[in-house]
Amino acid sequence: MSVNKWENKSTKKRQPLPYTVQEKIDASLSLKNEGNSKFSSKEWNKAKVCYSKIFAYLNGIIEENEYSAYKSALGIEKPNDEQVKIIKEILVATHSNLSATFLKLNKFSEALNEANKALILDPDHTKAKYRKAQSLVERNEFEEAIKILSILKKSNPTDCEIERSLKIAKEKSKKFNKAEMKHFSKMF
């Protein structure tokens, strides 16, 4: 069992919550590693909880908005350029990992939503694109899924998993279209 030094359990003496940007990054990386461990152990719900907690530490740190002026007035530290880069990487990975987790939990709309959030932050993130395509296949949105997988295949020609997923998507699309045609033919 991994120990998260930022964890607040009522049975333990409470640790102070992370306050500095670096402490928030460290706490997030610890939660990411714990989530990855839970995911590898097929503890999908526990992985989801770990990944979700990361947003409590990182959301709002790098966004500039109407409240940004208040942050400095309250003494809230602004991240440096390197920290901004790390935070974005953590957020992209977290959204992508949550997408994978939701796929395992058969929550395909949530998986698609998380993949899209990762792609907003990094439009070229291969895993997020792949997970978006997987979500779309499970939602019977084959045309877009096949388009994404075809593009991924061109940029990753040696990736057997992408090729296999593209083949499956095309097969499922054919079966789905055939079943729909059969269903609708009975209506007339």
mmCIF file of C-alpha atoms in Angstrom:
data_model
loop_
_atom_site.group_PDB
_atom_site.id
_atom_site.type_symbol
_atom_site.label_atom_id
_atom_site.label_comp_id
_atom_site.label_asym_id
_atom_site.label_seq_id
_atom_site.Cartn_x
_atom_site.Cartn_y
_atom_site.Cartn_z
ATOM 1 C CA MET A 1 0.000 0.000 0.000
ATOM 2 C CA SER A 2 1.492 3.304 -1.045
ATOM 3 C CA VAL A 3 1.505 6.070 1.493
ATOM 4 C CA ASN A 4 0.522 9.531 0.410
ATOM 5 C CA LYS A 5 2.084 12.078 2.748
ATOM 6 C CA TRP A 6 -0.681 14.557 1.892
ATOM 7 C CA GLU A 7 -3.440 12.148 2.892
ATOM 8 C CA ASN A 8 -5.794 13.326 5.613
ATOM 9 C CA LYS A 9 -7.193 10.329 7.481
ATOM 10 C CA SER A 10 -9.169 10.972 10.635
ATOM 11 C CA THR A 11 -7.339 8.137 12.405
ATOM 12 C CA LYS A 12 -3.959 9.723 11.675
ATOM 13 C CA LYS A 13 -2.541 13.000 12.830
ATOM 14 C CA ARG A 14 -3.549 15.484 10.160
ATOM 15 C CA GLN A 15 -0.848 16.698 7.846
ATOM 16 C CA PRO A 16 -1.124 20.230 6.573
ATOM 17 C CA LEU A 17 -2.564 20.402 3.098
ATOM 18 C CA PRO A 18 -0.117 21.399 0.372
ATOM 19 C CA TYR A 19 0.062 25.140 -0.040
ATOM 20 C CA THR A 20 2.925 26.039 -2.337
ATOM 21 C CA VAL A 21 2.771 25.296 -6.036
ATOM 22 C CA GLN A 22 5.585 22.772 -5.678
ATOM 23 C CA GLU A 23 3.810 21.018 -2.805
ATOM 24 C CA LYS A 24 0.657 20.806 -4.926
ATOM 25 C CA ILE A 25 2.669 19.353 -7.817
ATOM 26 C CA ASP A 26 4.324 16.815 -5.489
ATOM 27 C CA ALA A 27 0.976 15.815 -3.970
ATOM 28 C CA SER A 28 -0.515 15.441 -7.462
ATOM 29 C CA LEU A 29 2.352 13.261 -8.665
ATOM 30 C CA SER A 30 1.969 11.082 -5.578
ATOM 31 C CA LEU A 31 -1.757 10.677 -6.283
ATOM 32 C CA LYS A 32 -1.052 9.972 -9.961
ATOM 33 C CA ASN A 33 1.359 7.188 -9.011
ATOM 34 C CA GLU A 34 -1.130 5.782 -6.516
ATOM 35 C CA GLY A 35 -3.872 5.922 -9.163
ATOM 36 C CA ASN A 36 -1.631 4.159 -11.682
ATOM 37 C CA SER A 37 -0.952 1.442 -9.111
ATOM 38 C CA LYS A 38 -4.684 1.010 -8.435
ATOM 39 C CA PHE A 39 -5.364 0.923 -12.191
ATOM 40 C CA SER A 40 -2.699 -1.768 -12.686
ATOM 41 C CA SER A 41 -4.315 -3.760 -9.862
ATOM 42 C CA LYS A 42 -7.682 -3.457 -11.635
ATOM 43 C CA GLU A 43 -9.101 -1.376 -8.777
ATOM 44 C CA TRP A 44 -10.856 0.976 -11.186
ATOM 45 C CA ASN A 45 -12.958 2.896 -8.666
ATOM 46 C CA LYS A 46 -9.993 3.505 -6.374
ATOM 47 C CA ALA A 47 -7.936 4.660 -9.353
ATOM 48 C CA LYS A 48 -10.751 7.051 -10.308
ATOM 49 C CA VAL A 49 -10.740 8.539 -6.805
ATOM 50 C CA CYS A 50 -6.961 9.057 -6.853
ATOM 51 C CA TYR A 51 -7.005 10.701 -10.262
ATOM 52 C CA SER A 52 -9.975 12.903 -9.353
ATOM 53 C CA LYS A 53 -8.240 14.234 -6.232
ATOM 54 C CA ILE A 54 -5.466 15.666 -8.415
ATOM 55 C CA PHE A 55 -7.837 18.337 -9.695
ATOM 56 C CA ALA A 56 -8.388 19.602 -6.152
ATOM 57 C CA TYR A 57 -4.694 20.508 -6.057
ATOM 58 C CA LEU A 58 -4.140 21.739 -9.601
ATOM 59 C CA ASN A 59 -7.348 23.269 -10.958
ATOM 60 C CA GLY A 60 -7.127 27.040 -11.227
ATOM 61 C CA ILE A 61 -3.376 27.319 -10.732
ATOM 62 C CA ILE A 62 -2.446 28.043 -14.333
ATOM 63 C CA GLU A 63 -5.654 29.589 -15.657
ATOM 64 C CA GLU A 64 -5.801 33.334 -15.977
ATOM 65 C CA ASN A 65 -9.276 34.681 -15.210
ATOM 66 C CA GLU A 66 -11.075 37.539 -13.474
ATOM 67 C CA TYR A 67 -9.943 36.196 -10.082
ATOM 68 C CA SER A 68 -6.232 36.126 -10.938
ATOM 69 C CA ALA A 69 -5.659 39.575 -9.412
ATOM 70 C CA TYR A 70 -7.058 38.321 -6.117
ATOM 71 C CA LYS A 71 -4.592 35.433 -6.004
ATOM 72 C CA SER A 72 -1.623 37.752 -5.635
ATOM 73 C CA ALA A 73 -3.513 39.917 -3.126
ATOM 74 C CA LEU A 74 -4.135 36.796 -1.042
ATOM 75 C CA GLY A 75 -0.502 35.765 -1.300
ATOM 76 C CA ILE A 76 -1.233 32.772 -3.528
ATOM 77 C CA GLU A 77 1.937 31.825 -5.321
ATOM 78 C CA LYS A 78 2.025 31.978 -9.115
ATOM 79 C CA PRO A 79 3.773 29.027 -10.830
ATOM 80 C CA ASN A 80 6.937 29.588 -12.842
ATOM 81 C CA ASP A 81 7.177 28.502 -16.494
ATOM 82 C CA GLU A 82 8.622 25.067 -15.651
ATOM 83 C CA GLN A 83 5.873 24.441 -13.093
ATOM 84 C CA VAL A 84 3.203 25.467 -15.626
ATOM 85 C CA LYS A 85 4.637 22.921 -18.074
ATOM 86 C CA ILE A 86 4.629 20.182 -15.415
ATOM 87 C CA ILE A 87 1.100 21.033 -14.286
ATOM 88 C CA LYS A 88 -0.195 20.847 -17.868
ATOM 89 C CA GLU A 89 1.507 17.465 -18.339
ATOM 90 C CA ILE A 90 -0.043 16.165 -15.114
ATOM 91 C CA LEU A 91 -3.500 17.443 -16.086
ATOM 92 C CA VAL A 92 -3.302 15.899 -19.575
ATOM 93 C CA ALA A 93 -2.142 12.555 -18.157
ATOM 94 C CA THR A 94 -4.827 12.671 -15.457
ATOM 95 C CA HIS A 95 -7.658 13.333 -17.911
ATOM 96 C CA SER A 96 -6.307 10.589 -20.180
ATOM 97 C CA ASN A 97 -5.964 8.162 -17.257
ATOM 98 C CA LEU A 98 -9.490 8.966 -16.107
ATOM 99 C CA SER A 99 -10.678 8.260 -19.633
ATOM 100 C CA ALA A 100 -9.025 4.829 -19.499
ATOM 101 C CA THR A 101 -10.548 4.218 -16.069
ATOM 102 C CA PHE A 102 -14.043 5.146 -17.233
ATOM 103 C CA LEU A 103 -13.611 2.818 -20.218
ATOM 104 C CA LYS A 104 -12.878 -0.026 -17.783
ATOM 105 C CA LEU A 105 -15.960 0.957 -15.764
ATOM 106 C CA ASN A 106 -18.102 0.943 -18.952
ATOM 107 C CA LYS A 107 -18.893 4.636 -18.502
ATOM 108 C CA PHE A 108 -18.298 5.608 -22.100
ATOM 109 C CA SER A 109 -19.710 9.146 -22.059
ATOM 110 C CA GLU A 110 -17.496 10.013 -19.102
ATOM 111 C CA ALA A 111 -14.520 8.400 -20.859
ATOM 112 C CA LEU A 112 -15.185 10.503 -23.953
ATOM 113 C CA ASN A 113 -15.528 13.651 -21.848
ATOM 114 C CA GLU A 114 -12.172 13.060 -20.127
ATOM 115 C CA ALA A 115 -10.412 12.278 -23.418
ATOM 116 C CA ASN A 116 -11.774 15.519 -24.862
ATOM 117 C CA LYS A 117 -10.514 17.476 -21.833
ATOM 118 C CA ALA A 118 -7.037 16.004 -22.331
ATOM 119 C CA LEU A 119 -7.146 16.922 -26.022
ATOM 120 C CA ILE A 120 -8.103 20.527 -25.234
ATOM 121 C CA LEU A 121 -4.877 20.812 -23.231
ATOM 122 C CA ASP A 122 -2.791 18.808 -25.726
ATOM 123 C CA PRO A 123 -4.417 18.231 -29.130
ATOM 124 C CA ASP A 124 -1.610 15.854 -30.184
ATOM 125 C CA HIS A 125 -1.807 13.492 -27.197
ATOM 126 C CA THR A 126 -1.880 10.032 -28.799
ATOM 127 C CA LYS A 127 -3.302 8.131 -25.823
ATOM 128 C CA ALA A 128 -6.128 10.641 -25.401
ATOM 129 C CA LYS A 129 -6.983 10.366 -29.115
ATOM 130 C CA TYR A 130 -6.940 6.580 -28.848
ATOM 131 C CA ARG A 131 -9.170 6.605 -25.767
ATOM 132 C CA LYS A 132 -11.531 9.026 -27.468
ATOM 133 C CA ALA A 133 -11.799 6.606 -30.389
ATOM 134 C CA GLN A 134 -12.412 3.673 -28.013
ATOM 135 C CA SER A 135 -15.173 5.656 -26.289
ATOM 136 C CA LEU A 136 -16.769 6.528 -29.602
ATOM 137 C CA VAL A 137 -16.761 2.880 -30.714
ATOM 138 C CA GLU A 138 -18.506 1.878 -27.488
ATOM 139 C CA ARG A 139 -21.086 4.630 -28.062
ATOM 140 C CA ASN A 140 -21.679 3.333 -31.626
ATOM 141 C CA GLU A 141 -20.220 6.513 -33.109
ATOM 142 C CA PHE A 142 -18.162 4.588 -35.611
ATOM 143 C CA GLU A 143 -17.530 7.158 -38.325
ATOM 144 C CA GLU A 144 -15.609 9.548 -36.071
ATOM 145 C CA ALA A 145 -13.856 6.673 -34.270
ATOM 146 C CA ILE A 146 -12.656 5.178 -37.560
ATOM 147 C CA LYS A 147 -11.465 8.606 -38.723
ATOM 148 C CA ILE A 148 -9.422 9.116 -35.524
ATOM 149 C CA LEU A 149 -7.989 5.591 -35.607
ATOM 150 C CA SER A 150 -7.057 5.949 -39.283
ATOM 151 C CA ILE A 151 -5.140 9.155 -38.534
ATOM 152 C CA LEU A 152 -3.444 7.490 -35.560
ATOM 153 C CA LYS A 153 -2.488 4.527 -37.720
ATOM 154 C CA LYS A 154 -0.801 6.810 -40.258
ATOM 155 C CA SER A 155 1.251 8.530 -37.569
ATOM 156 C CA ASN A 156 1.962 5.260 -35.692
ATOM 157 C CA PRO A 157 2.231 2.629 -38.455
ATOM 158 C CA THR A 158 3.929 0.014 -36.245
ATOM 159 C CA ASP A 159 1.388 0.206 -33.403
ATOM 160 C CA CYS A 160 -0.465 -3.117 -33.556
ATOM 161 C CA GLU A 161 -3.031 -2.031 -30.943
ATOM 162 C CA ILE A 162 -4.188 0.892 -33.079
ATOM 163 C CA GLU A 163 -4.410 -1.353 -36.131
ATOM 164 C CA ARG A 164 -6.397 -3.964 -34.176
ATOM 165 C CA SER A 165 -8.763 -1.325 -32.798
ATOM 166 C CA LEU A 166 -9.326 0.112 -36.272
ATOM 167 C CA LYS A 167 -10.200 -3.338 -37.588
ATOM 168 C CA ILE A 168 -12.614 -3.935 -34.695
ATOM 169 C CA ALA A 169 -14.239 -0.517 -35.201
ATOM 170 C CA LYS A 170 -14.819 -1.244 -38.882
ATOM 171 C CA GLU A 171 -16.283 -4.681 -38.113
ATOM 172 C CA LYS A 172 -18.587 -3.299 -35.413
ATOM 173 C CA SER A 173 -19.672 -0.528 -37.761
ATOM 174 C CA LYS A 174 -20.650 -3.024 -40.455
ATOM 175 C CA LYS A 175 -22.596 -5.168 -37.962
ATOM 176 C CA PHE A 176 -24.319 -2.130 -36.498
ATOM 177 C CA ASN A 177 -25.309 -0.760 -39.908
ATOM 178 C CA LYS A 178 -26.564 -4.175 -41.003
ATOM 179 C CA ALA A 179 -28.660 -4.534 -37.837
ATOM 180 C CA GLU A 180 -30.060 -1.019 -38.252
ATOM 181 C CA MET A 181 -31.004 -1.676 -41.881
ATOM 182 C CA LYS A 182 -32.736 -4.890 -40.857
ATOM 183 C CA HIS A 183 -34.579 -3.126 -38.039
ATOM 184 C CA PHE A 184 -35.735 -0.235 -40.215
ATOM 185 C CA SER A 185 -36.740 -2.496 -43.106
ATOM 186 C CA LYS A 186 -39.412 -4.017 -40.834
ATOM 187 C CA MET A 187 -40.953 -0.568 -40.343
ATOM 188 C CA PHE A 188 -42.033 -0.169 -43.963
#
